[in-house]
Coordinates of C-alpha atoms and ligand atoms in Angstrom, one line a residue:
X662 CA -123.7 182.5 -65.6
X663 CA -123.7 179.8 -63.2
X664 CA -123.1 176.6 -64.6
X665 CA -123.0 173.0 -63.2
X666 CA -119.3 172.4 -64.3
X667 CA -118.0 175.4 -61.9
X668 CA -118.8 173.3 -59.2
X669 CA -115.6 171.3 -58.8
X670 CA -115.7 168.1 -57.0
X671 CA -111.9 166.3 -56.0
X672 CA -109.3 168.5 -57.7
X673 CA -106.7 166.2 -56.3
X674 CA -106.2 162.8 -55.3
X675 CA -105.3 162.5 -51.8
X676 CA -104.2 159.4 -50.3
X677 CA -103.7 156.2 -52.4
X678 CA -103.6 153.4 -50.0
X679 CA -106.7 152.4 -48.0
X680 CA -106.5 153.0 -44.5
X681 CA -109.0 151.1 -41.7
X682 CA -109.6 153.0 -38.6
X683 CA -111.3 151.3 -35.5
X684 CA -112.7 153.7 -33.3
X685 CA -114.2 152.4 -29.8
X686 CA -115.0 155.3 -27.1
X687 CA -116.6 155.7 -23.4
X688 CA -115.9 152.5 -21.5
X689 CA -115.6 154.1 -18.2
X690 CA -114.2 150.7 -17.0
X691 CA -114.8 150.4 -13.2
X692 CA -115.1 147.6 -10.7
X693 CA -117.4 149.5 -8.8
X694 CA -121.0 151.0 -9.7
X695 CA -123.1 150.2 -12.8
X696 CA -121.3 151.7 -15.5
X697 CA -119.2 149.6 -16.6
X698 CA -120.8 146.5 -18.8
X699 CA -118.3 143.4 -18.7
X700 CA -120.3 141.3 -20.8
X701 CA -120.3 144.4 -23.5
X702 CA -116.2 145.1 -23.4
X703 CA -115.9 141.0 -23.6
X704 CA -118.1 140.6 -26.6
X705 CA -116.6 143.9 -28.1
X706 CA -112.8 143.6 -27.6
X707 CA -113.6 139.9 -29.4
X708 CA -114.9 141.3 -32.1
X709 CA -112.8 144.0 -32.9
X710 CA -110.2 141.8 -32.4
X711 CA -111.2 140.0 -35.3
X712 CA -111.2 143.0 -37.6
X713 CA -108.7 142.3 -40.9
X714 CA -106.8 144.9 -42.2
X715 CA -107.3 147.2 -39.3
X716 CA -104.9 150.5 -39.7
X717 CA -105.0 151.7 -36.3
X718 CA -107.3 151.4 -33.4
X719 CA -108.1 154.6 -31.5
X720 CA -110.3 154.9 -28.0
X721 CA -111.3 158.5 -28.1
X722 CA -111.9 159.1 -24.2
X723 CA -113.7 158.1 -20.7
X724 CA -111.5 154.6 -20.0
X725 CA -112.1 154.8 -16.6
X726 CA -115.2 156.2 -14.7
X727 CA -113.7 158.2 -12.2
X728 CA -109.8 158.2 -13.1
X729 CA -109.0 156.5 -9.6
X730 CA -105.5 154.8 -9.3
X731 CA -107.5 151.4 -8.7
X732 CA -109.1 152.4 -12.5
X733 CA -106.9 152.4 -14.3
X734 CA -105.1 149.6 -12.9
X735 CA -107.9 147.5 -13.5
X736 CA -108.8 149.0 -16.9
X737 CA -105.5 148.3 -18.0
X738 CA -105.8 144.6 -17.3
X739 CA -109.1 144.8 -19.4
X740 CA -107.1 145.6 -22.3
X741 CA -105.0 142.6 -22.1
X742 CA -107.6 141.1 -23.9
X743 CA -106.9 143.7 -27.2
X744 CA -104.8 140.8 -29.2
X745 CA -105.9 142.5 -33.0
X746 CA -105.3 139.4 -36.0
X747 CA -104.4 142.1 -38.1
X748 CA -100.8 143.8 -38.1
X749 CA -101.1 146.9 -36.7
X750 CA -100.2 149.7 -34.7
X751 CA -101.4 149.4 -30.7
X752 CA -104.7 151.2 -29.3
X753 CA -104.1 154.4 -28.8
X754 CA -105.7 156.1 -25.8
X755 CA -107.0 159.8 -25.7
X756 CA -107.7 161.0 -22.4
X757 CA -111.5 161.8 -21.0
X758 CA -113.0 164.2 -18.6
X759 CA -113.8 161.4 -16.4
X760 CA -110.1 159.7 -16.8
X761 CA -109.5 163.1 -15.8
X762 CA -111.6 163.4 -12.6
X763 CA -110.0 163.4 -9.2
X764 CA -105.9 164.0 -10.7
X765 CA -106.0 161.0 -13.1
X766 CA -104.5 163.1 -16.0
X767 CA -101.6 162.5 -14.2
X768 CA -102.2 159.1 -14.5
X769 CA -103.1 158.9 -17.6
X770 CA -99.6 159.9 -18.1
X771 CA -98.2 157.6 -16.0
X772 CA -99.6 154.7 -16.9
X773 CA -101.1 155.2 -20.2
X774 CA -99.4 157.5 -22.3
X775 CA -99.0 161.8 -23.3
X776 CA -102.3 163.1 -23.3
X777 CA -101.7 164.2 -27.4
X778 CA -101.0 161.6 -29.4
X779 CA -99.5 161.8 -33.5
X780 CA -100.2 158.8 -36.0
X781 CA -98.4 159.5 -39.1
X782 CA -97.3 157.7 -42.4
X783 CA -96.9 158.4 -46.1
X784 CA -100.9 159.2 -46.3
X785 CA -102.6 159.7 -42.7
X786 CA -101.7 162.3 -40.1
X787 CA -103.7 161.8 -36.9
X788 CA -103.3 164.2 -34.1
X789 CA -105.2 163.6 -30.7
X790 CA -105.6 166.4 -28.4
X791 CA -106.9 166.7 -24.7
X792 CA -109.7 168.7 -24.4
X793 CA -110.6 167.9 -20.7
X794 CA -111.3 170.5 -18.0
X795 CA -110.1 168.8 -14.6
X796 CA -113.0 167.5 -12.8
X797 CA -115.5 169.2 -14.8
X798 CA -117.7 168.1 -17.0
X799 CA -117.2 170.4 -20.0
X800 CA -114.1 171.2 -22.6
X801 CA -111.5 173.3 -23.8
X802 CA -109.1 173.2 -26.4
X803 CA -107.1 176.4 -25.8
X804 CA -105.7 179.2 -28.0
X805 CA -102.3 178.2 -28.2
X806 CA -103.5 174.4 -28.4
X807 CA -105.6 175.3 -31.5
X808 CA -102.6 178.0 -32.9
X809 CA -100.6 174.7 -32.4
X810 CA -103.1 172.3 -34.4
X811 CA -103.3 174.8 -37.3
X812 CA -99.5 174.6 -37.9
X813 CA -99.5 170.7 -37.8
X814 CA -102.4 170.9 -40.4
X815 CA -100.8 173.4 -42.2
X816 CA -97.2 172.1 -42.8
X817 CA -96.8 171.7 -46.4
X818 CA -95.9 168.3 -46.4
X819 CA -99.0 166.9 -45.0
X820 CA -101.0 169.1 -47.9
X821 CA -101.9 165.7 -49.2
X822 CA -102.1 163.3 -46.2
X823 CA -105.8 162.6 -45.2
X824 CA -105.8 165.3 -41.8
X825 CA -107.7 163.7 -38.9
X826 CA -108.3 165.4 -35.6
X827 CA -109.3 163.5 -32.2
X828 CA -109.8 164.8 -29.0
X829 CA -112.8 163.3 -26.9
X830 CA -115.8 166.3 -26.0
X831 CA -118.3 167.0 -29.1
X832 CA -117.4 169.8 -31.3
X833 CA -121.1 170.5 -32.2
X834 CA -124.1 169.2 -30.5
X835 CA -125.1 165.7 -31.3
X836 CA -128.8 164.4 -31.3
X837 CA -130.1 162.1 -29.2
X838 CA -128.6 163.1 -26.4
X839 CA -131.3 165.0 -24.0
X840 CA -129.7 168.3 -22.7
X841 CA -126.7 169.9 -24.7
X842 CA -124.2 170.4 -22.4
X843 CA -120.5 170.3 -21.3
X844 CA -119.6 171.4 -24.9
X845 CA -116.2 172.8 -25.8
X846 CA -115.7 176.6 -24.2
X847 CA -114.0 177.5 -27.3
X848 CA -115.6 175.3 -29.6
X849 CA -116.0 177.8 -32.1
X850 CA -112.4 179.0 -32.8
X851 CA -111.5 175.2 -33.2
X852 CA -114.2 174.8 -35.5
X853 CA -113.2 178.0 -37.5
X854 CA -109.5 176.8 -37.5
X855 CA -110.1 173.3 -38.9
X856 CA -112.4 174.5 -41.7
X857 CA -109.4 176.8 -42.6
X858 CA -107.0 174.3 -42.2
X859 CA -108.7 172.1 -44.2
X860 CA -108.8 168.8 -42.0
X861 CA -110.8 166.0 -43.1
X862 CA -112.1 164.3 -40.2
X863 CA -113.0 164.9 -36.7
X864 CA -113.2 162.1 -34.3
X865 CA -115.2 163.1 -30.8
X866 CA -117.0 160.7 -28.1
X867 CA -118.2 161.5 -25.0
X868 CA -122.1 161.6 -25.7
X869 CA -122.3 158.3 -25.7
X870 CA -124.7 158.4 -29.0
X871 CA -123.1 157.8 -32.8
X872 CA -123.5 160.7 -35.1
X873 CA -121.5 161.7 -38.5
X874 CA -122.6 165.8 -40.0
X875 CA -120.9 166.6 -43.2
X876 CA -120.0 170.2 -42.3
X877 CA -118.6 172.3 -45.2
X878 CA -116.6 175.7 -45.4
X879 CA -117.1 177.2 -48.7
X880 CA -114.1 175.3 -49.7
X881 CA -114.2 171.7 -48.8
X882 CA -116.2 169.1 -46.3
X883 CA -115.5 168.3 -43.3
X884 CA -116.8 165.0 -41.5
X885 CA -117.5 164.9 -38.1
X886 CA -117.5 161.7 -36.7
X887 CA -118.9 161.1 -33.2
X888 CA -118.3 157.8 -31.8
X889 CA -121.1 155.6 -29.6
X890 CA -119.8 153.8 -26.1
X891 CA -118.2 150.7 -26.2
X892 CA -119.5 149.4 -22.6
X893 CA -120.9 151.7 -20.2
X894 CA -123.9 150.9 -19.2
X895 CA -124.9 154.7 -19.6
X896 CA -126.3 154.5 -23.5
X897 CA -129.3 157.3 -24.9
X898 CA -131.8 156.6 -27.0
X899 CA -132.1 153.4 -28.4
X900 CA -128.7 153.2 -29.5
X901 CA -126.7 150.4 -27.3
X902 CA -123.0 149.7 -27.2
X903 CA -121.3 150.4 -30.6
X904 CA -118.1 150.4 -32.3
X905 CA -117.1 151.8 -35.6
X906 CA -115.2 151.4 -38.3
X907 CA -113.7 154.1 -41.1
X908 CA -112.9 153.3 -43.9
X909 CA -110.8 155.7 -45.9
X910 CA -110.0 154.8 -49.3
X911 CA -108.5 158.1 -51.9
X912 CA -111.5 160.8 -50.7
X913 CA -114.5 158.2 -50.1
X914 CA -115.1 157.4 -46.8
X915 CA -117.2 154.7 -45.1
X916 CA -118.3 154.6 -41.9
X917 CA -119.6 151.4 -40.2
X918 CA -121.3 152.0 -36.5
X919 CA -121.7 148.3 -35.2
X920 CA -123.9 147.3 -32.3
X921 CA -121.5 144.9 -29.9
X922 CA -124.2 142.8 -28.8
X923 CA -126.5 142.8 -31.7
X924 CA -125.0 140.7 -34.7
X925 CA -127.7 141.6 -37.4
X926 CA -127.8 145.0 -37.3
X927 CA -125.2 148.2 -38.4
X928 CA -125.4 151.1 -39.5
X929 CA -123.5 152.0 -42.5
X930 CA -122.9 155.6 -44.2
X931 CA -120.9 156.4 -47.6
X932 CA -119.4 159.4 -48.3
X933 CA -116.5 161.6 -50.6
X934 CA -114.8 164.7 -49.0
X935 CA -115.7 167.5 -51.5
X936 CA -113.9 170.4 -52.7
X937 CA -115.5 173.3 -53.9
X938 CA -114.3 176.2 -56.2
X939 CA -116.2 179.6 -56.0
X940 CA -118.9 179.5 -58.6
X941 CA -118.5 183.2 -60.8
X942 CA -121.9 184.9 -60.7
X943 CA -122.7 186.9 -64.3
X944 CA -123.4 190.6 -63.1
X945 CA -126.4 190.7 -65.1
X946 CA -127.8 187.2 -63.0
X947 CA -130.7 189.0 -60.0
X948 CA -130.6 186.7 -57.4
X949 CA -134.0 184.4 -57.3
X950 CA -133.9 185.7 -53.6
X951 CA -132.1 188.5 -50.7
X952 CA -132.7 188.2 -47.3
X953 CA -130.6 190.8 -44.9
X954 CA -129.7 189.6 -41.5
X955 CA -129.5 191.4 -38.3
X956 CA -129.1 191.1 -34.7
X957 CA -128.9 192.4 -31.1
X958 CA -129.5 196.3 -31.8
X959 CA -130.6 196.9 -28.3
X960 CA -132.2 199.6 -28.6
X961 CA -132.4 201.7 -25.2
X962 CA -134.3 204.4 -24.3
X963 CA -131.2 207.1 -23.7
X964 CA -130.1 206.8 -27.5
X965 CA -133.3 207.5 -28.9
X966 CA -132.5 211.2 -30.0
X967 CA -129.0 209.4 -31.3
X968 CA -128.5 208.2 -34.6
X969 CA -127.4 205.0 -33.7
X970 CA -126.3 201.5 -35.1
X971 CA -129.7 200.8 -35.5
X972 CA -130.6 203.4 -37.7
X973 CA -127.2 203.0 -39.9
X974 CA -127.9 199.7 -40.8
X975 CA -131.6 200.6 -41.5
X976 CA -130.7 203.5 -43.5
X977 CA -128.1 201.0 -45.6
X978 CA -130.6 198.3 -45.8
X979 CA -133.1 200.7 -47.2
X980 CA -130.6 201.3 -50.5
X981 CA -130.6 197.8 -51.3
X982 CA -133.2 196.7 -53.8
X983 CA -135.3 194.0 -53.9
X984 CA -134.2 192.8 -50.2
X985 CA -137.5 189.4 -50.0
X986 CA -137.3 190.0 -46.1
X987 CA -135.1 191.4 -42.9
X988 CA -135.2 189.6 -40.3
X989 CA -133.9 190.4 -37.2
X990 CA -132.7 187.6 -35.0
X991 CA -133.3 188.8 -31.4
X992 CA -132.0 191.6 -28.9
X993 CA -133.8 194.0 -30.3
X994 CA -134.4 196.0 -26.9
X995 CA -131.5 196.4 -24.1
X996 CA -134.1 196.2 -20.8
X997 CA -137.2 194.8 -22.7
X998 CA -138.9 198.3 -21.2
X999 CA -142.2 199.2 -22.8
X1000 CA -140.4 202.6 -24.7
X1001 CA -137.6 200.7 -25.9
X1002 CA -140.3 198.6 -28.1
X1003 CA -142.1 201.1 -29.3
X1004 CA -139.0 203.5 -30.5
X1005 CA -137.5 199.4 -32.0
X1006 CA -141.0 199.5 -33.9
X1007 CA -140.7 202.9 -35.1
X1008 CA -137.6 202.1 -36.4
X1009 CA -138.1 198.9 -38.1
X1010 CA -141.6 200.7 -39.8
X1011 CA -138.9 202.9 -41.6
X1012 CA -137.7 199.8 -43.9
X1013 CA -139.1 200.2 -46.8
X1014 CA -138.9 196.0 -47.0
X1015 CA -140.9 193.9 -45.3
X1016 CA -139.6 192.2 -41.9
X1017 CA -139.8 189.4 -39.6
X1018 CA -138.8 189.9 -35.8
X1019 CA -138.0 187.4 -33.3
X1020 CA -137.1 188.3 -29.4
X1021 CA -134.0 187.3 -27.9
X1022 CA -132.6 187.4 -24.2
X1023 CA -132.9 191.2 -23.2
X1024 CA -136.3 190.7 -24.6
X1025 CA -137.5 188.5 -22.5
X1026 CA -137.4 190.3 -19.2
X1027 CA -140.5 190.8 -17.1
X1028 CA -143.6 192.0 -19.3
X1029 CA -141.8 191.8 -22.2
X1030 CA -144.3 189.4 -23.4
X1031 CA -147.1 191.8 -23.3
X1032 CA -145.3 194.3 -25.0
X1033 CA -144.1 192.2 -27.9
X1034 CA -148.0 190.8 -27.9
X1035 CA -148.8 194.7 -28.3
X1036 CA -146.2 195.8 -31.1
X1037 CA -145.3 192.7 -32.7
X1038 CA -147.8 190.1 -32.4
X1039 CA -147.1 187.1 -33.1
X1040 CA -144.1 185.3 -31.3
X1041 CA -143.5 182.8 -33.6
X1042 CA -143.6 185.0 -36.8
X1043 CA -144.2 183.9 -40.3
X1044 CA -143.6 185.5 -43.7
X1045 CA -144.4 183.0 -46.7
X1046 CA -144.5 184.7 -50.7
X1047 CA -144.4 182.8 -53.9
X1048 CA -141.2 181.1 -53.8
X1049 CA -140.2 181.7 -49.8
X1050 CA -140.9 180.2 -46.6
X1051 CA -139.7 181.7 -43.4
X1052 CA -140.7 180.9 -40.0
X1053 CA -139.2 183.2 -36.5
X1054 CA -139.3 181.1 -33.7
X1055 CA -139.2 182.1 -30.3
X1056 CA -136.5 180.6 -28.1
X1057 CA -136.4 182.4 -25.6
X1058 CA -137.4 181.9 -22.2
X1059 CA -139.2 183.9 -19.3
X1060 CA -135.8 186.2 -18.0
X1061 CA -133.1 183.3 -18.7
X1062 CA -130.7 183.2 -21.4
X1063 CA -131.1 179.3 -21.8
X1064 CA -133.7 178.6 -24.4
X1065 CA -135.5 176.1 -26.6
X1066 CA -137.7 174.8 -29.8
X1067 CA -139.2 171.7 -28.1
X1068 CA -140.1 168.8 -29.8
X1069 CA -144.1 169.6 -30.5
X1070 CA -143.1 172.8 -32.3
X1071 CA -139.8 171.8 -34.2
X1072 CA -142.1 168.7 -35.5
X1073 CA -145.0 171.0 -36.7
X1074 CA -142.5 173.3 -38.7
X1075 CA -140.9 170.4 -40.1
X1076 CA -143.9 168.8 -41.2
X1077 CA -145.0 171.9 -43.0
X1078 CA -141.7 171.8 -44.6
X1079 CA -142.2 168.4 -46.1
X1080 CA -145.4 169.4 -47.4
X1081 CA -144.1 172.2 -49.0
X1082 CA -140.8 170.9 -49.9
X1083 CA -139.2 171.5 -53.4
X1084 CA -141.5 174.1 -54.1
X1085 CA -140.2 177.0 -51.8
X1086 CA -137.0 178.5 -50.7
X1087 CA -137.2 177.5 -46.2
X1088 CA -135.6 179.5 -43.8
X1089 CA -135.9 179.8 -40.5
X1090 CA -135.1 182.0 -38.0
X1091 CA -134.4 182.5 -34.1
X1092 CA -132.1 184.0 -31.3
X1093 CA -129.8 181.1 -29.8
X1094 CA -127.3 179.5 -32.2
X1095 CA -127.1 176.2 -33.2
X1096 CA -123.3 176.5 -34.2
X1097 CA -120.4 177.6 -32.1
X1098 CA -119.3 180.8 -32.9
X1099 CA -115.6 182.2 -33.0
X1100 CA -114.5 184.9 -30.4
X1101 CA -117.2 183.6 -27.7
X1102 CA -117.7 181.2 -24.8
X1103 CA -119.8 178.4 -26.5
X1104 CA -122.6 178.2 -23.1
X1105 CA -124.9 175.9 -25.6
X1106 CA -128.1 177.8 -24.2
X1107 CA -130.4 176.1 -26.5
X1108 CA -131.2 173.0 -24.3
X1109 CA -132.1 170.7 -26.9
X1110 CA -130.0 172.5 -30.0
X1111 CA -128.6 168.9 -30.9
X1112 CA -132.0 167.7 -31.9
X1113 CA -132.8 171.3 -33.3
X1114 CA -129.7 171.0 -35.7
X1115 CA -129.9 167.5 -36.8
X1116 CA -133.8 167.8 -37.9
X1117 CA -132.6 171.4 -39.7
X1118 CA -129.7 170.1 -41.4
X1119 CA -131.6 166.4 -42.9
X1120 CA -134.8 168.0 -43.8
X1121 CA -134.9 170.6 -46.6
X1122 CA -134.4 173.8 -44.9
X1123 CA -132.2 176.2 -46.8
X1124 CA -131.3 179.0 -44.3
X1125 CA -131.1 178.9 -40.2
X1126 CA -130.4 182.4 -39.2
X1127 CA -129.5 182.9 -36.0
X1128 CA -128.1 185.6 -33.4
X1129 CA -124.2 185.8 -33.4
X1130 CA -122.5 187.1 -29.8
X1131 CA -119.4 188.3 -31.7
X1132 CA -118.3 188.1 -35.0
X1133 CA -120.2 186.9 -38.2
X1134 CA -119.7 183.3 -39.0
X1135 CA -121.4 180.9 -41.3
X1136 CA -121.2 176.7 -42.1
X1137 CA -123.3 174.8 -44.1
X1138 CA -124.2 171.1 -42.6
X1139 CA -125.4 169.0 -44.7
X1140 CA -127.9 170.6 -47.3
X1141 CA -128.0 173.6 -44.8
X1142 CA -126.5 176.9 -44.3
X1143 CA -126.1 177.7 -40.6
X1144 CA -125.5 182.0 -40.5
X1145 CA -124.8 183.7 -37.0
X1146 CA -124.8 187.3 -37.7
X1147 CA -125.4 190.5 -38.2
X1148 CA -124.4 192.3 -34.6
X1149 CA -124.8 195.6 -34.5
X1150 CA -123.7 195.0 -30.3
X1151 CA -120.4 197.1 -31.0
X1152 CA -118.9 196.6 -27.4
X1153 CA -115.6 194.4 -28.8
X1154 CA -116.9 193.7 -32.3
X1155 CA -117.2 196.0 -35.6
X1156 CA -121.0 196.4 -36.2
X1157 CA -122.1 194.5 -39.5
X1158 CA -125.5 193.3 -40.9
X1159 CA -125.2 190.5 -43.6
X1160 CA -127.0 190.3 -46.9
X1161 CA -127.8 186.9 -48.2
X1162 CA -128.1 186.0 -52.1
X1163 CA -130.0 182.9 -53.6
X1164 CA -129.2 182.4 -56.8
X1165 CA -130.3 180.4 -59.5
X1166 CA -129.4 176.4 -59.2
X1167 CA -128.8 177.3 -55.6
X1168 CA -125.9 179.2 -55.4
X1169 CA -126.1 181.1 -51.8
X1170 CA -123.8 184.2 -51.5
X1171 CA -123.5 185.7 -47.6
X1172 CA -121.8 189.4 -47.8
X1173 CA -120.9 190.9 -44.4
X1174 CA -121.8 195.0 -44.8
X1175 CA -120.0 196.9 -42.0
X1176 CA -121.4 199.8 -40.6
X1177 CA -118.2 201.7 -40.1
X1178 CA -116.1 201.2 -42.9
X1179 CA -118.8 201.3 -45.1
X1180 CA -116.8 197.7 -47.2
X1181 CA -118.7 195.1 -48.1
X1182 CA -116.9 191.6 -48.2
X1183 CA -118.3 188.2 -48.8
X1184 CA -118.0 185.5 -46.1
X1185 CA -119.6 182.8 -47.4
X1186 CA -120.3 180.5 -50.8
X1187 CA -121.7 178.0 -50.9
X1188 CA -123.9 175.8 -53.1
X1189 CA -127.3 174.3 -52.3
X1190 CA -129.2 171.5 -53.7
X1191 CA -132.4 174.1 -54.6
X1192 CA -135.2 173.1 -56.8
X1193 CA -137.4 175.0 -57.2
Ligands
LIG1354 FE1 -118.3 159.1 -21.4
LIG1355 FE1 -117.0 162.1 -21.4

């Protein structure tokens, strides 16, 4: 049986001493243009200046605005003023896409310092990385870069440092922040690698908005931390210029976001790193609920006579009792042509479960729309029972691969979601995935995905299931479980659906079932604060 006590919170003590970080991002210090805000950096740099016991003080990106010589010349004599009261190490710099615009990475080596950077003592190790793109916009991290990381994380006598990770472009999108874009290219594999490598912290700026997601592996929590601007005049949302302060003290963290220019208000957020131990499921226990999860089966016209994928994973599915729902999370034609959806509705009328179906990107070609009116209804799909509510959403858009919820829509859901809270099991459902996954170019398509995920991981949804373009891969954030899965697309991947369990007390187990093998392995467990 499940019990409380299997969950295991802090099997070891990590760090003793306390340890102060001051984190100040995005100054994009220029004589010239409006970005830069004097009067902000003077009123900052004095008060964090006056910070006591400060460990170390790290800028996480964007010093200059355009990484001209005459930048950094001048941005250097700005940080004359950084004269700390408290006995530390220096500032230490990371390097931004704009410090790296127009060859200033080669400045930034010059005249700042190496573009990775190590802090360690007896209980920290800090490693900063670049994650700039040369006069672009977006970031990459790099295979070998992240191969690199892991071993650094890994090295067995760091096991019990406090691991932190900097580098300066957002690992996962951030609210507040209009359009996602110029994410990480290989966000995903850096993700997966720091979850396996058990780091404790991420620091990222570079949105210019503050933001902290506790994002768990089914082992332990991971914080990440994104840092406001310091002083360009370039802030979103109502959030000005900030800096922050970490506090790490054993495994509580807290983490202090302070307006420069307004004295009477910060933001201040506790929290404990968690490690988690399996929790052993009684045979006996039925799951209170089993949802199976599937993607792009692209169904074509020229395989119909085939048994294909498709009809593999249907036939499987169709052997597992007491599945609540299927729901299959977009692709479900190759051309969006009139036959394919008929021969995909066929097909899914042979499940002997119910199912919800949302379109994805080769369904949303022209007339697609008046064929899924025709065979599937409703475009925003709802299935609601006793103890489950699950809403497919739509995010597609007319023939384009970017998508979106908007706000009027994600609100509505959300509000139904508070009314019915702690009385049904939430899930929703849609194509374009809020999460990096690994083994894919993270393109962000889901224009306003960093609102999307912040409302779905702080309300009280359970499950987001979305599309996966390559492998299986799951998170939880916050209260949340984030799956991208179920490909049956077997171009460069094996073909899988995934079944998900919710158990009693909220124990959530995600199996992965692959169609050629025929093994079924679990990739996912975690716990969820249920209570119904
Ligand atoms: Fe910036
Ligand atoms: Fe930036």
């Amino acid at each position: 049986m499940i019990s409380e006590k299997s969950f295991k919170i802090n099997p070891k003590e990590k760090l003793e001493a306390k340890k102060r970080l001051v984190i100040i991002s995005d100054t994009h210090i220029t004589r010239s243009g409006g970005a830069f805000n004097l009067h902000a950096f003077n009123v900052g740099m004095e008060k964090i200046n006056k910070i006591k016991d400060a460990s170390i003080y790290l800028h996480l990106g964007d010093i200059t605005h355009m990484g001209t010589l005459l930048e950094y010349e001048y941005a250097l004599e700005q940080f004359k003023k950084f004269e700390p009261l408290s006995k530390s190490p220096k500032l230490i710099f990371l390097i931004g896409n704009h410090d790296a615009m127009n060859v200033g990475y080669l400045l930034f080596e010059e005249m700042v310092g190496n573009r990775h950077y190590t802090y360690e003592d007896d209980d920290i190790f800090i490693y900063g990385i670049d994650s700039t793109k040369p006069d672009l916009p977006g970031g990459i991290i790099h295979h070998s870069v992240i191969e690199s990381v892991r071993k650094k994380l890994e090295k067995p006598d760091r096991e019990n440092k406090f691991k932190v990770v900097c580098f300066h472009h957002q690992l996962i999108p951030i609210p507040n922040t209009g359009k996602e874009r110029s994410a990480i290219d290989d966000s995903g594999d850096m993700l997966k690698m720091l979850l396996e490598a058990k780091a404790d912290l991420v620091l990222n700026g570079h949105r210019h908005f503050s933001n902290l997601y506790t994002v768990s592996s089914s082992e332990k929590d991971l914080f990440i931390f994104n840092a406001g601007t310091f002083c360009c005049n370039k802030t979103r949302y109502r959030e000005l210029f900030t800096y922050s302060i970490i506090d790490i003290d054993g495994n509580n963290l807290n983490f202090k976001v302070i307006p420069v220019l307004d004295p009477n208000s910060q933001r201040e957020i506790l929290r404990e790193v968690k490690y988690y131990i399996p929790l052993q499921i009684d045979k006996k226990q039925k799951p209170i609920a089993r949802f199976i999860q599937i993607s792009n089966s692209l169904v074509s016209e020229r395989f119909e006579s085939n048994f294909n994928n498709f009809d593999k994973a249907l036939e499987r599915i169709n052997k597992i009792d007491e599945v609540d729902l299927v729901i299959h999370a977009g692709n479900l034609t190759k051309n969006s042509f009139k036959e394919e959806f008929q021969i995909a509705k066929d097909k899914l009328n042979q499940l002997k479960h119910q199912y919800l179906v949302v379109p994805g990107y080769t369904d949303s070609k022209p007339l697609a729309w008046e064929y899924w009116k025709h065979y599937f209804g409703e475009f925003d799909p709802l299935y609601e029972n006793d103890n489950i509510y699950f809403q497919g959403m739509n995010s597609t858009t007319f023939d384009s691969k970017e998508g979106y919820i908007d706000r009027k829509r994600l609100n509505k859901f959300i509000e139904k979601v508070l009314s019915l809270s702690h009385q049904k099991i939430f899930g929703v459902c849609f194509f374009h995935n809020l999460i990096a996954t690994p083994l894919s170019v993270w393109r962000t398509e889901l224009i306003d995905s960093g609102d999307v995920l912040s409302q779905f991981a702080r309300s009280q949804i359970d499950l987001v299931l979305n599309s996966s373009p390559s492998i299986s891969f799951n998170v939880k954030i916050e209260n949340t479980i984030f799956s991208n899965g179920g490909n049956l697309e077997g171009k460069y991947f094996e073909e899988v659906f995934i079944e998900i369990e919710i158990y009693k007390k909220g124990l959530v187990v995600l199996k992965e079932h692959n169609l050629r093998t025929g093994l079924i392995k679990i990739i996912g467990n975690y716990y969820l604060s249920i209570l119904i």
